[in-house]
Coordinates of C-alpha atoms in Angstrom, one line a residue:
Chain A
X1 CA -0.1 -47.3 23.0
X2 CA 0.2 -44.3 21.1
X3 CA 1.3 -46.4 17.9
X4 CA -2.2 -47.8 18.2
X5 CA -3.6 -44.2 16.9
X6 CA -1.8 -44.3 13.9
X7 CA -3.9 -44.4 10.9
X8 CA -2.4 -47.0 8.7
X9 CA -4.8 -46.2 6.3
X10 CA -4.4 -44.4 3.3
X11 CA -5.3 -41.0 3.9
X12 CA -7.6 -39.1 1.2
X13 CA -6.1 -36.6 -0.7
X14 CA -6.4 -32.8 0.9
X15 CA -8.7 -31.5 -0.8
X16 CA -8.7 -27.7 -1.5
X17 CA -11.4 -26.0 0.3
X18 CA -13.9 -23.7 -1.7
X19 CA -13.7 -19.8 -1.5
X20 CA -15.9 -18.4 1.7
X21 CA -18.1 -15.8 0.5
X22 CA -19.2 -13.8 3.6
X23 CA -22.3 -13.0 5.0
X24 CA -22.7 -9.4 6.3
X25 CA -22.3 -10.2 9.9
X26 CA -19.1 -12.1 9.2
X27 CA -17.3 -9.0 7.4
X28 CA -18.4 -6.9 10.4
X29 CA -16.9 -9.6 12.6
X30 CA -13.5 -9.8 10.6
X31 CA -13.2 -5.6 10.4
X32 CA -13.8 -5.7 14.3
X33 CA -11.2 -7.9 14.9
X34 CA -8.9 -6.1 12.8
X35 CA -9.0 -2.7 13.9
X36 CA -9.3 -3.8 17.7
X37 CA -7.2 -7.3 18.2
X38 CA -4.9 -6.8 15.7
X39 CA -4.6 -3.0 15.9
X40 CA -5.0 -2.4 12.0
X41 CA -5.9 1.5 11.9
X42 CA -8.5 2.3 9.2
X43 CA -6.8 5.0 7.3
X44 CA -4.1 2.0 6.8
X45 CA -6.7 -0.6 5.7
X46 CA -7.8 2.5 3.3
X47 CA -4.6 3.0 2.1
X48 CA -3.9 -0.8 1.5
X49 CA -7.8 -1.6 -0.3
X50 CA -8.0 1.6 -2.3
X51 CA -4.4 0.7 -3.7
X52 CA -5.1 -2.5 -4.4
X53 CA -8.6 -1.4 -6.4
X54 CA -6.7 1.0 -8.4
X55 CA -4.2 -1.8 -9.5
X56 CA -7.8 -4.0 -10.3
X57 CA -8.6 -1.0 -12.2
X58 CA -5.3 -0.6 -14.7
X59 CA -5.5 -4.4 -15.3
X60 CA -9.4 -4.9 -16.0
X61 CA -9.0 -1.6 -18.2
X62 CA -5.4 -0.7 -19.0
X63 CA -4.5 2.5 -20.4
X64 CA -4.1 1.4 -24.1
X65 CA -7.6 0.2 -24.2
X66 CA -9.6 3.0 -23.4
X67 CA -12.0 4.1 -26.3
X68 CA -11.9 8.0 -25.7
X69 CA -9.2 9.9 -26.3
X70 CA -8.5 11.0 -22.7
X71 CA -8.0 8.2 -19.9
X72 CA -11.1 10.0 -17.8
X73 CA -12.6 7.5 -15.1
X74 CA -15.5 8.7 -12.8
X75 CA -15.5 7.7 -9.1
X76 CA -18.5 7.8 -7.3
X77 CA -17.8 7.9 -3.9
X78 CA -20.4 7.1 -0.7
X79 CA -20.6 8.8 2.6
X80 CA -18.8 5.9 4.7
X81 CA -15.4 3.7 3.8
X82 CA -16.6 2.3 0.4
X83 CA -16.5 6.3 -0.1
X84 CA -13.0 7.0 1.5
X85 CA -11.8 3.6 -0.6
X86 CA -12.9 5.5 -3.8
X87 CA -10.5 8.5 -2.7
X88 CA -7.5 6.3 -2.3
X89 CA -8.3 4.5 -5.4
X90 CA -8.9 8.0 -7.9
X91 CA -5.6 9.1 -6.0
X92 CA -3.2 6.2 -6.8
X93 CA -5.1 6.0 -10.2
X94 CA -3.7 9.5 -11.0
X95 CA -0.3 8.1 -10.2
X96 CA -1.1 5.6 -13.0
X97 CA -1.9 8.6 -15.3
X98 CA -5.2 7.8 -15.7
X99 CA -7.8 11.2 -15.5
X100 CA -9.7 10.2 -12.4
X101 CA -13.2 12.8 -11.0
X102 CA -14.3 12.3 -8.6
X103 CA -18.0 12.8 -7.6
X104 CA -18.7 13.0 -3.9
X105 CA -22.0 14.0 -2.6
X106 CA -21.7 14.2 0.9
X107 CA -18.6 14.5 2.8
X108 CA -18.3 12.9 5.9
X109 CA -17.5 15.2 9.0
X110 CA -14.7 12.7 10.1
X111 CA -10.8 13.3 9.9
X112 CA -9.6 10.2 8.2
X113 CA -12.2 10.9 5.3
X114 CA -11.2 14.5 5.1
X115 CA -7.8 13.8 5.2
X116 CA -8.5 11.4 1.8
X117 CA -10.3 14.0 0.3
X118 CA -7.4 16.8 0.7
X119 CA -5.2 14.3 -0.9
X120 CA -6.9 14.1 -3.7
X121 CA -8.0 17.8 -4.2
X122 CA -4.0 18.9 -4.0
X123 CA -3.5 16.1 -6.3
X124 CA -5.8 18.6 -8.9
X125 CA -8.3 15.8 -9.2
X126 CA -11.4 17.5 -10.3
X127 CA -14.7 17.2 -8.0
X128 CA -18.3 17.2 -9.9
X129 CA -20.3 19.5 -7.6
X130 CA -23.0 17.0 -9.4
X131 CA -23.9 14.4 -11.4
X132 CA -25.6 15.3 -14.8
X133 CA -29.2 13.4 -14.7
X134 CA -28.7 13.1 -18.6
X135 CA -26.9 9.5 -19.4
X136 CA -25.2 10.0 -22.5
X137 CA -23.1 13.0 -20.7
X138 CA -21.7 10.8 -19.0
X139 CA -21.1 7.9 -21.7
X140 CA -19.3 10.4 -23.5
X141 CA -17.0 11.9 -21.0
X142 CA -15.9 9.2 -19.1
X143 CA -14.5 5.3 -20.1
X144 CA -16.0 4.1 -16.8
X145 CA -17.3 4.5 -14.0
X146 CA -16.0 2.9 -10.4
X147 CA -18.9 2.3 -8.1
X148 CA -17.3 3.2 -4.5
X149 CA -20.4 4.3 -2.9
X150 CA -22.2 1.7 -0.5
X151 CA -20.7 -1.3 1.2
X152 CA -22.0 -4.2 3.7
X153 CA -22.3 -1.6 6.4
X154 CA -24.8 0.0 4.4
X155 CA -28.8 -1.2 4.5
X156 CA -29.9 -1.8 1.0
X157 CA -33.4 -1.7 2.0
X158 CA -33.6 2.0 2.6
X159 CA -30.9 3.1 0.2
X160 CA -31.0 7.3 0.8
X161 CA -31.1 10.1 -1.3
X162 CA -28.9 11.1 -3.3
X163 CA -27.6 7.2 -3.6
X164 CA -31.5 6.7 -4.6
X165 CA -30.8 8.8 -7.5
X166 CA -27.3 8.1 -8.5
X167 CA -28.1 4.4 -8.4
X168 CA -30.9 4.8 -11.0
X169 CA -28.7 7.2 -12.9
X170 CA -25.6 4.0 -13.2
X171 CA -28.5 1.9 -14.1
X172 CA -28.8 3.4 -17.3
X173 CA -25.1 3.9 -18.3
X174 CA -23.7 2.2 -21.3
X175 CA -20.0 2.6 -20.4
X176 CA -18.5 -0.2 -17.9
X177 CA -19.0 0.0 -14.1
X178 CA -16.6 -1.5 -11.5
X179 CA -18.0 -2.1 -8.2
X180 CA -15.7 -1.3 -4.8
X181 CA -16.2 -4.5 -2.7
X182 CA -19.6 -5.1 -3.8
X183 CA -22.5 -3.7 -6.2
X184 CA -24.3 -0.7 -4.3
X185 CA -27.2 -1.6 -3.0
X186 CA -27.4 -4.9 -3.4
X187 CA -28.0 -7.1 -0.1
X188 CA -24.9 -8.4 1.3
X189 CA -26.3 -11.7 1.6
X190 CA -28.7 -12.7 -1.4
X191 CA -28.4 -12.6 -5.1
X192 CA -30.1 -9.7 -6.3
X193 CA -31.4 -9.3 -9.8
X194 CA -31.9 -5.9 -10.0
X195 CA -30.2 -3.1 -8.9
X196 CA -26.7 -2.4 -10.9
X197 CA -25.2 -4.3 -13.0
X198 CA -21.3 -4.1 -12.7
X199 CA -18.7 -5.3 -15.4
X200 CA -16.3 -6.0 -12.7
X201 CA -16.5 -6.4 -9.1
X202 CA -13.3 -5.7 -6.7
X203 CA -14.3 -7.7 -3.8
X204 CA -12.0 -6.9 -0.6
X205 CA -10.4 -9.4 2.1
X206 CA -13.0 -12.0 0.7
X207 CA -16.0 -12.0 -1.9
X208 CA -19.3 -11.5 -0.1
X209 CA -22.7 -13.7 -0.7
X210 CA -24.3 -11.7 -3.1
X211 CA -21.2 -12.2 -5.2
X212 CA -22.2 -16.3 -5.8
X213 CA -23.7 -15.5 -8.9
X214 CA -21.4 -12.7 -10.6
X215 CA -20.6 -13.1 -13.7
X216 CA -18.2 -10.1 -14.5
X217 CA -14.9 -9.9 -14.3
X218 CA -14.1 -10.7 -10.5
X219 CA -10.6 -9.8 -8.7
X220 CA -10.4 -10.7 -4.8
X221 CA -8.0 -7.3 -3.8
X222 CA -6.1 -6.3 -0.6
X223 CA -3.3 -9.3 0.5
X224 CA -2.7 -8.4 4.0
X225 CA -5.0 -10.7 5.8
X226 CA -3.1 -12.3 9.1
X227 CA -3.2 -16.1 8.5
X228 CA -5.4 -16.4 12.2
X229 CA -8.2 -14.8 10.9
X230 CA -8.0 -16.7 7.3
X231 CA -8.2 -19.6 9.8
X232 CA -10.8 -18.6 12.0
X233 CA -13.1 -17.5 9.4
X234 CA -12.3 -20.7 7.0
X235 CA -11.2 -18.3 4.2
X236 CA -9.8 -20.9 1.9
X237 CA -8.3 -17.8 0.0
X238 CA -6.7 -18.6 -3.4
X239 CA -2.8 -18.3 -3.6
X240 CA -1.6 -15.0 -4.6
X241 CA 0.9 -14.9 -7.4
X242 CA 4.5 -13.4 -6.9
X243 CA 3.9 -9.8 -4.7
X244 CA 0.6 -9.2 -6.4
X245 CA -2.1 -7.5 -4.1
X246 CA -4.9 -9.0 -6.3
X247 CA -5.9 -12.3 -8.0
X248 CA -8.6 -12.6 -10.7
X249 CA -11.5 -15.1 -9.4
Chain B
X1 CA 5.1 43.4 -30.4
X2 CA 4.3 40.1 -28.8
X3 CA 5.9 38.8 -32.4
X4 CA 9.4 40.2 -31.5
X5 CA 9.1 38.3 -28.5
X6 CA 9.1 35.0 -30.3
X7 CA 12.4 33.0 -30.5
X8 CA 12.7 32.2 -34.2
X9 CA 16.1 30.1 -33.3
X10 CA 15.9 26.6 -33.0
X11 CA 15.5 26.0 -29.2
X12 CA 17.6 22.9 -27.5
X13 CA 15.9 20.0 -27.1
X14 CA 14.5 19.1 -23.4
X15 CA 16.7 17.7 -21.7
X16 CA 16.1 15.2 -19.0
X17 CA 17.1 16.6 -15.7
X18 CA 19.3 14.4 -13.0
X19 CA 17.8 13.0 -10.6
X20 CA 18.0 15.4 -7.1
X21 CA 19.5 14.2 -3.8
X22 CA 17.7 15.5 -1.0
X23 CA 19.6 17.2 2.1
X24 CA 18.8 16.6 5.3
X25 CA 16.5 19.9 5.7
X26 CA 14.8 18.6 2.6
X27 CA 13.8 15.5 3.9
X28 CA 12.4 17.3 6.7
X29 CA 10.4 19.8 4.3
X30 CA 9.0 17.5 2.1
X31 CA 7.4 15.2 5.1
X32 CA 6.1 18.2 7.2
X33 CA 4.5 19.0 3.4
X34 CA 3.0 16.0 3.0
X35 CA 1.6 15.8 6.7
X36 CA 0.6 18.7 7.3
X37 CA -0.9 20.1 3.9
X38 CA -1.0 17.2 1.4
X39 CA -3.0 16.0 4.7
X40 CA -1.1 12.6 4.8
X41 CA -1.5 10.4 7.7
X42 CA 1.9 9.1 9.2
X43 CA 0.4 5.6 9.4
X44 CA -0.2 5.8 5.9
X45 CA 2.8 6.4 4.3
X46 CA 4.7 3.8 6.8
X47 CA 2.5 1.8 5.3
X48 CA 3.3 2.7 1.9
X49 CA 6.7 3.1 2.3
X50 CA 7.0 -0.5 4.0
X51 CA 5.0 -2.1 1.8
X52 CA 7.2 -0.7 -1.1
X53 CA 10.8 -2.4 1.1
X54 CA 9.0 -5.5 1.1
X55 CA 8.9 -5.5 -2.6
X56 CA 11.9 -4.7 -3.3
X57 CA 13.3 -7.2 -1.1
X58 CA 11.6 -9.8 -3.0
X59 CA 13.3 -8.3 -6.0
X60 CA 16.6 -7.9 -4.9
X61 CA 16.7 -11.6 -2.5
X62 CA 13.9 -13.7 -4.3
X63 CA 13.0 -17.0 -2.3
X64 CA 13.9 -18.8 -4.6
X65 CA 17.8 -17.7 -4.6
X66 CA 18.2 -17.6 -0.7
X67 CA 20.9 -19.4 0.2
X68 CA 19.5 -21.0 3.5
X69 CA 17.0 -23.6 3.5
X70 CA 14.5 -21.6 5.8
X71 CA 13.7 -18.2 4.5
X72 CA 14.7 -16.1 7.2
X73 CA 15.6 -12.5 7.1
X74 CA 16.0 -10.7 10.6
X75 CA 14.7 -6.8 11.1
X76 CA 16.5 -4.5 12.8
X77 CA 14.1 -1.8 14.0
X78 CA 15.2 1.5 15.2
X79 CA 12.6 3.6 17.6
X80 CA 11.4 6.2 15.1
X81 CA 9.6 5.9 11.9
X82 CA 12.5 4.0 10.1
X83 CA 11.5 1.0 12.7
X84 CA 8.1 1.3 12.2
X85 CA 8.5 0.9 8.2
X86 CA 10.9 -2.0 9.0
X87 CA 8.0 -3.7 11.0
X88 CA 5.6 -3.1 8.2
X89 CA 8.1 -4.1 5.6
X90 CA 8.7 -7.7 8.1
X91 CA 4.8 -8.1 8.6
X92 CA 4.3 -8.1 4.4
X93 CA 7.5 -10.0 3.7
X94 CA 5.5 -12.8 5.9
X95 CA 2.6 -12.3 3.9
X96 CA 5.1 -13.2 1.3
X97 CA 6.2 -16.2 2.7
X98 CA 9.5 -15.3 4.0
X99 CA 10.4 -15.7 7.5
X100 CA 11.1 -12.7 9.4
X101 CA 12.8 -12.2 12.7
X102 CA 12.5 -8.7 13.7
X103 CA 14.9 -7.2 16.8
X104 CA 13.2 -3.9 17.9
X105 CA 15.3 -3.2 21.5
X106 CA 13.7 0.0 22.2
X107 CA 9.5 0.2 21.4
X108 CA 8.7 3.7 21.4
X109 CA 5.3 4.8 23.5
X110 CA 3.5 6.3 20.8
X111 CA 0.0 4.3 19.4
X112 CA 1.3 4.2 15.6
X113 CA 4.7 2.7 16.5
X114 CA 2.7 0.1 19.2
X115 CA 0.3 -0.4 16.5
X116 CA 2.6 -2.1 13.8
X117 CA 4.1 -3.5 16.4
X118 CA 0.8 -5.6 17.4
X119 CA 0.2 -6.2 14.2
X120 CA 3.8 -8.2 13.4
X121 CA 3.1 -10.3 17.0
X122 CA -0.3 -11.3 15.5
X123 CA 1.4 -12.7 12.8
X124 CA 3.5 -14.5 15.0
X125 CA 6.6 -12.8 14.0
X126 CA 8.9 -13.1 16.6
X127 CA 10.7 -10.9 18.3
X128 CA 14.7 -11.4 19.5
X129 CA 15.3 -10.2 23.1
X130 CA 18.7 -9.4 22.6
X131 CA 21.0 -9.0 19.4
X132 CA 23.8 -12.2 19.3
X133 CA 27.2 -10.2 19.9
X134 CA 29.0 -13.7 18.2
X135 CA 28.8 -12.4 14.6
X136 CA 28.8 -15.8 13.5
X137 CA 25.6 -16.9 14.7
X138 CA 23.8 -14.0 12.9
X139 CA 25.3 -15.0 9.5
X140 CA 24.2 -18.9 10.3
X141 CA 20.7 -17.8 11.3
X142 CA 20.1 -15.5 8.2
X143 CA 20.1 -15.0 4.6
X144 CA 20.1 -11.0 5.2
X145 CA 19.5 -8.1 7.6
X146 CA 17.4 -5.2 7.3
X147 CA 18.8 -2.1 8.5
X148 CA 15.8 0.1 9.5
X149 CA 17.3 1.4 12.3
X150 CA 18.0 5.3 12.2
X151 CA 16.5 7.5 9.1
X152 CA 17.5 11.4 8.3
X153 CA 16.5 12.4 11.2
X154 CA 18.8 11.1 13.4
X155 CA 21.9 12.9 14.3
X156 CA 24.3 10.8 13.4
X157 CA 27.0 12.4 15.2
X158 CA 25.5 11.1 18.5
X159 CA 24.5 7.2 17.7
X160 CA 22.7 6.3 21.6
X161 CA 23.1 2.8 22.8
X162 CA 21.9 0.1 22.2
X163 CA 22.1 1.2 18.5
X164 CA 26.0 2.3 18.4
X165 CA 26.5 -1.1 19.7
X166 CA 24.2 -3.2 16.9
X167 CA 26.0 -0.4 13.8
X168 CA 29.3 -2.4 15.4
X169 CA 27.7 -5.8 15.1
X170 CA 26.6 -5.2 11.3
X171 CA 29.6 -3.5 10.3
X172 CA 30.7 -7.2 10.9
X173 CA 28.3 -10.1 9.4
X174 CA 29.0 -11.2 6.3
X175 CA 25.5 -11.7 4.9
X176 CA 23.9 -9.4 2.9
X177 CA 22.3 -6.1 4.3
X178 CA 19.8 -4.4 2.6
X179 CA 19.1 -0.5 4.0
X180 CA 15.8 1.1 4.5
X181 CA 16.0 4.9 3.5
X182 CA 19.7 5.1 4.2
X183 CA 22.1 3.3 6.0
X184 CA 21.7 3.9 9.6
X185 CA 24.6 6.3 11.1
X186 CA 25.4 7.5 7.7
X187 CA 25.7 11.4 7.6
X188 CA 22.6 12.4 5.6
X189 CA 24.4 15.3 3.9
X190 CA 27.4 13.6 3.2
X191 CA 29.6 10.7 1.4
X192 CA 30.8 8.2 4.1
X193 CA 33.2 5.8 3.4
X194 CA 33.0 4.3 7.6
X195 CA 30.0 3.1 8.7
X196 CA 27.9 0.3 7.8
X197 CA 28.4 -1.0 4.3
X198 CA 25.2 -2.3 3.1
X199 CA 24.7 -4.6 -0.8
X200 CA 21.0 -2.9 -1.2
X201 CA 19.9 0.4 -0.5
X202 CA 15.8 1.5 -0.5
X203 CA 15.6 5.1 -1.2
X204 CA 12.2 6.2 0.1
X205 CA 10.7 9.3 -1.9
X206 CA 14.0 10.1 -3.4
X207 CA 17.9 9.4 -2.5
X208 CA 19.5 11.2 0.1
X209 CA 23.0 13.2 -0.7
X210 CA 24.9 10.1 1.0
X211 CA 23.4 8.0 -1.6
X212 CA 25.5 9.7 -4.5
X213 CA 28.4 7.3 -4.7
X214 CA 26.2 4.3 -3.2
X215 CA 27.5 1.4 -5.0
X216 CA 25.1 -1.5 -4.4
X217 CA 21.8 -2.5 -5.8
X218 CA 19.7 0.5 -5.6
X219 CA 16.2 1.0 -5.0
X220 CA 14.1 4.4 -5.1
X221 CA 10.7 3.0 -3.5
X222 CA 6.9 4.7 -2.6
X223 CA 5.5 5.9 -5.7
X224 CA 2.6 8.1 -4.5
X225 CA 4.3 11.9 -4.5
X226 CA 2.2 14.2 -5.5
X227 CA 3.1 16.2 -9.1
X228 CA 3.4 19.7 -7.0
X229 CA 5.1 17.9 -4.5
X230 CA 8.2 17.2 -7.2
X231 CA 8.4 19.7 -9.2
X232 CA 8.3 22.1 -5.8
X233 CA 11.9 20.0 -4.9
X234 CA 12.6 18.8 -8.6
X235 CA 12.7 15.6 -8.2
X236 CA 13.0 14.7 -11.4
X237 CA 12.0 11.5 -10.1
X238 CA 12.2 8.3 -13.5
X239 CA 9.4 6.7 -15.0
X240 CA 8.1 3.7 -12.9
X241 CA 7.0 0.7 -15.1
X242 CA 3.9 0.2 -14.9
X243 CA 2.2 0.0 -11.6
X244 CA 5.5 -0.9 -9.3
X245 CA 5.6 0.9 -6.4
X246 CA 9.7 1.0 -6.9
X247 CA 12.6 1.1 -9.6
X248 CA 16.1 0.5 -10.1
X249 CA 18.1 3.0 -10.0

């Protein structure tokens, strides 16, 4: 009987399944299930996505093609994990002898975020107590500017001060920006035509909707994901060459 | 005056320093540093640290020169922080498609240690109940063993069941063992010709004073020391390439 299941047919061809790019509710629903089923702590996941954009960072913009004369990057970080991500990264970007400051408005009563922002301090990173409102101060300082301040937790409909501000400010830069996970206040889930306007975008675990249409430089970072939830969320994430933590899109 | 001071005789050229093998007491200094004024978290530099063995695993055993048709490797995981990097370093050698087997006889109550530990059984890792006394079977089962069983800290006059008993078993197989840190029972301080006689060794931070006439392929892995942090203990640590996390020694 059970030979009468066979399929003697020719089966199609298995056909590779197109990227996912999450919706806002889904990247909640994978971080959930991460920290509480599969007992991932958050200062890990930190550790493992703020590496991984720093390694983005050296190979969208390695050392030897930086126009200035010193390897100055500035990190903008935001009050929640985007923020803490942006720590991690400026820290192991040091490491990589690049000049990372750091600019970090509000500082999050909350240990894990503290702890980032020690690490970096005692690493003699410099903090900007703020950011000048005059552009071309900071097109001449720095060689670019990494966007870690809001993420998909963060509702891009009533973006607060000072992110208002700082937003409008990286608007008007000329010197490349490289977005942490996604643009800042963009809307997780739609293409948005205004708002910034990154070179590159680092998108973590998986890209997220508003992603579709971006035309930068893309890099998927942060290869850690447990193949259940790749499953359970239909991933269809691309194949990561040798140890690398990050694969251009 | 200040003239007089200057040395108008040719002054030698900078030499490069050796390389420094920590004691056991520095060991000890350098991590309470890290935790308790660099503000490190302990989950975070397992993390890094594993991470880093994974890697250089996959340099020193590639999949592609294993000798058994499966890629297995099996874990030995002592109950302190060396076990905990070894079930970090098995979850991402998964993630890099090798098959890991990890033997962890004693799981110490404490959330970080359970924590890894979840996360490995996610990923379907399994877990051996006991350790095969027939030496035979390990060396049919497996291309290598990972020894991260006891670190510095252990006294290593005063090896407890069940890991005296497992140092025995090792000190037998005739595949490949690679060591996380150092090799477990090893006197920290000291040159040991008895003892477990592993082909790689992963230095974490920097080599321990046993290391000094360590033969084998040798690995110095976690690049993320702070600057003050080295030249406090003059490391003198080499130039990584690039953006590896590790180097030959």
């Amino acid at each position: 009987m059970a030979d009468n299941m066979n399929h003697s047919s020719t089966e199609p061809a298995e056909t590779i399944e197109p990227l996912r790019y999450l919706s806002k509710v889904e990247v909640a629903a994978i971080e959930t299930e991460l920290l509480r089923d599969y007992r991932f702590g958050q200062q890990q996941l930190i550790e493992i996505w703020g590496h991984a954009c720093a390694i983005a960072i050296t190979k969208a913009f390695p050392l030897t093609s930086l126009s200035k004369k010193q390897p100055t990057v500035l990190v903008v970080c935001g009050p929640d994990q985007n923020g803490s991500i942006g720590l991690v990264c400026a820290r192991h970007l040091r490491i990589f002898e690049y000049e990372p400051t750091i600019y970090y408005p509000k500082r999050t009563p909350n240990t894990i975020h503290q702890d980032f922002t020690v690490q970096c301090e005692k690493m003699d990173i410099p903090f900007l107590s703020y950011l000048p409102t005059e552009v071309q101060l900071i097109n001449d300082a720095y060689n670019l500017v990494i966007d870690a301040i809001l993420g998909p937790e963060t509702d891009h409909t009533d973006v607060k001060e000072p992110y208002a501000g700082i937003l409008v400010t990286l608007k008007q830069v000329k010197i490349p920006i490289a977005s942490v996970d996604m643009p800042s206040g963009w809307d997780v889930d739609k293409v948005t035509s205004d708002g910034i306007n990154p070179d590159v975008l680092i998108s973590l675990m998986a890209p997220k909707r508003c992603a579709t249409s971006f035309t930068g430089k893309h890099y998927l970072a942060g290869r850690f994901l447990p193949y259940d939830i790749q499953k359970k969320y239909d991933l269809n994430l691309p194949e990561f060459p040798g140890t690398d933590c990050l694969i251009e899109l």
